[in-house]
Amino acid sequence: MAAEPQPKALTRKPLLLNKVEGSQEVVNMAAIVPKEDGVISVSEDRTVRVWLKRDSGQYWPSIYHAMPSPCSCMSFNPETRRLSIGLDNGTISEFILSEDYNKMTLVKSYQAHQSRVIMVLFVLEMEWVLSTGQDKHFTWHCSESGQRLGGYRTSAGACGLQFDVETRHVFVGDHSGQVTILKLEQESCSLVTTFKGHTGGVTALCWDPIQRVLFSGSSDHSIIMWDIGGRKGTAIELQGHNDKVQSLSYAHHTRQLISCGADGGIVVWNMDVERQETPEWLDSDSCQKCDQPFFWNFKQMWDSKKIGLRQHHCRKCGKAVCGKCSSKRSSIPLMGFEFEVRVCDSCHESITDEERAPTATFHDSKHNIVHVHFDATRGRLLTSGTDKVIKLWDMTPVVS
């Protein structure tokens, strides 16, 4: 099947500021240190490193700490300088970083999971440490006492984890493609609901507590925007990657979503536009435009003495159509289709040039991104990749 043509990127693009190199294995997660020219990284090579920018303009480790197991994830709280690190052996270790970021002191460790910790999240307001693991469990601990407060078994290993402080709702996205919403109490949790819209596993979640919208990225290359706060059940699809979506970040002040993928793409989505839900695909035994039978409709094929045709669907109206009646392609950005997709001939004629105007910009990071972190105060983006390299970008020309 021929690759879909990509839309042309706008002239504005991220500016590569620096590369941070030196890790022996994949950097699974990294974060920009607020108000400092620094980066914290955790790697599959078992190291935790704090990189500070020197007078030469290069980043060098001010901290190089070896852990007993590969480091799978991390969560850094700038206010307390608390660094929570998830390990491949199921342990979560907590450290406090010194004010000058030249020393890290172990505070405590939790045996949170039976296997690799996939995501960890420290919630200062609750003094909770939330985590998911390959053992298909979500757990939360008290960061003051170190006690395990509770847990919940998910349907598959979970890669996405977000928390809403106001309502104490936790969002867990797993490899089955399902997102589970739980309500957490001090020592108990209750299932609120689950929803599923992806055909592949959920790989990343991002929560906007202001608009009360949840974004989920998936191995099916798509992103879904779930309207949680509007209570309308709206789910908007965004199609802008040619490989699995690896990480998401949201710029609240400009209402722009940043998505990064295994295709190396950095996509900046304008979410301050009135987007439309994609239609349900309709069922039919014959083309809903020309009435030609589809190949499984033996009765109509016999009666009309016609050979059955393959079924397609128009991405704009959702009607079941044959190839002849859907020979055209068009982008439909307000429906999330930044790439050209199949539409029926009548819908193609109705789409205006204004409706084809892109609502996202596309940029090539030139590495397979595994994680992204955005510092909105400075407009800086950090990407870490399977090439063991961390890249720092100036996003101010794009996210503005």
JSON list of C-alpha atoms in Angstrom, two decimals, residues 1-5 310 312-316 321-332 337-345 347-349 351 356:
[
{"chain": "A", "resi": 1, "resn": "MET", "atom": "CA", "xyz": [0.00, 0.00, 0.00]},
{"chain": "A", "resi": 2, "resn": "ALA", "atom": "CA", "xyz": [1.45, 3.38, -1.03]},
{"chain": "A", "resi": 3, "resn": "ALA", "atom": "CA", "xyz": [2.44, 5.76, 1.76]},
{"chain": "A", "resi": 4, "resn": "GLU", "atom": "CA", "xyz": [0.07, 8.64, 2.33]},
{"chain": "A", "resi": 5, "resn": "PRO", "atom": "CA", "xyz": [1.57, 11.98, 1.24]},
{"chain": "A", "resi": 310, "resn": "ARG", "atom": "CA", "xyz": [-14.58, -4.09, -2.25]},
{"chain": "A", "resi": 312, "resn": "HIS", "atom": "CA", "xyz": [-14.42, 1.40, 1.59]},
{"chain": "A", "resi": 313, "resn": "HIS", "atom": "CA", "xyz": [-15.59, 4.22, 3.86]},
{"chain": "A", "resi": 314, "resn": "CYS", "atom": "CA", "xyz": [-15.62, 7.96, 3.34]},
{"chain": "A", "resi": 315, "resn": "ARG", "atom": "CA", "xyz": [-13.73, 9.56, 6.24]},
{"chain": "A", "resi": 316, "resn": "LYS", "atom": "CA", "xyz": [-15.95, 12.66, 6.15]},
{"chain": "A", "resi": 321, "resn": "VAL", "atom": "CA", "xyz": [-18.74, 3.23, -0.72]},
{"chain": "A", "resi": 322, "resn": "CYS", "atom": "CA", "xyz": [-16.97, 1.41, -3.55]},
{"chain": "A", "resi": 323, "resn": "GLY", "atom": "CA", "xyz": [-13.57, 2.43, -4.91]},
{"chain": "A", "resi": 324, "resn": "LYS", "atom": "CA", "xyz": [-15.05, 4.13, -7.97]},
{"chain": "A", "resi": 325, "resn": "CYS", "atom": "CA", "xyz": [-17.26, 6.39, -5.83]},
{"chain": "A", "resi": 326, "resn": "SER", "atom": "CA", "xyz": [-14.37, 7.28, -3.49]},
{"chain": "A", "resi": 327, "resn": "SER", "atom": "CA", "xyz": [-11.49, 7.81, -5.90]},
{"chain": "A", "resi": 328, "resn": "LYS", "atom": "CA", "xyz": [-10.51, 11.18, -4.41]},
{"chain": "A", "resi": 329, "resn": "ARG", "atom": "CA", "xyz": [-8.29, 12.06, -1.42]},
{"chain": "A", "resi": 330, "resn": "SER", "atom": "CA", "xyz": [-8.34, 15.11, 0.80]},
{"chain": "A", "resi": 331, "resn": "SER", "atom": "CA", "xyz": [-6.99, 16.32, 4.11]},
{"chain": "A", "resi": 332, "resn": "ILE", "atom": "CA", "xyz": [-9.69, 17.23, 6.66]},
{"chain": "A", "resi": 337, "resn": "PHE", "atom": "CA", "xyz": [-6.84, 14.23, 9.25]},
{"chain": "A", "resi": 338, "resn": "GLU", "atom": "CA", "xyz": [-3.77, 16.31, 8.46]},
{"chain": "A", "resi": 339, "resn": "PHE", "atom": "CA", "xyz": [-2.77, 13.67, 5.89]},
{"chain": "A", "resi": 340, "resn": "GLU", "atom": "CA", "xyz": [-4.91, 13.06, 2.81]},
{"chain": "A", "resi": 341, "resn": "VAL", "atom": "CA", "xyz": [-7.53, 10.34, 3.35]},
{"chain": "A", "resi": 342, "resn": "ARG", "atom": "CA", "xyz": [-10.21, 8.63, 1.28]},
{"chain": "A", "resi": 343, "resn": "VAL", "atom": "CA", "xyz": [-13.44, 10.60, 0.80]},
{"chain": "A", "resi": 344, "resn": "CYS", "atom": "CA", "xyz": [-16.43, 9.99, -1.45]},
{"chain": "A", "resi": 345, "resn": "ASP", "atom": "CA", "xyz": [-16.69, 12.13, -4.58]},
{"chain": "A", "resi": 347, "resn": "CYS", "atom": "CA", "xyz": [-17.75, 15.05, -0.01]},
{"chain": "A", "resi": 348, "resn": "HIS", "atom": "CA", "xyz": [-14.58, 15.89, -1.94]},
{"chain": "A", "resi": 349, "resn": "GLU", "atom": "CA", "xyz": [-16.48, 18.53, -3.90]},
{"chain": "A", "resi": 351, "resn": "ILE", "atom": "CA", "xyz": [-14.57, 20.50, 1.10]},
{"chain": "A", "resi": 356, "resn": "ARG", "atom": "CA", "xyz": [-8.12, 22.06, 4.06]}
]
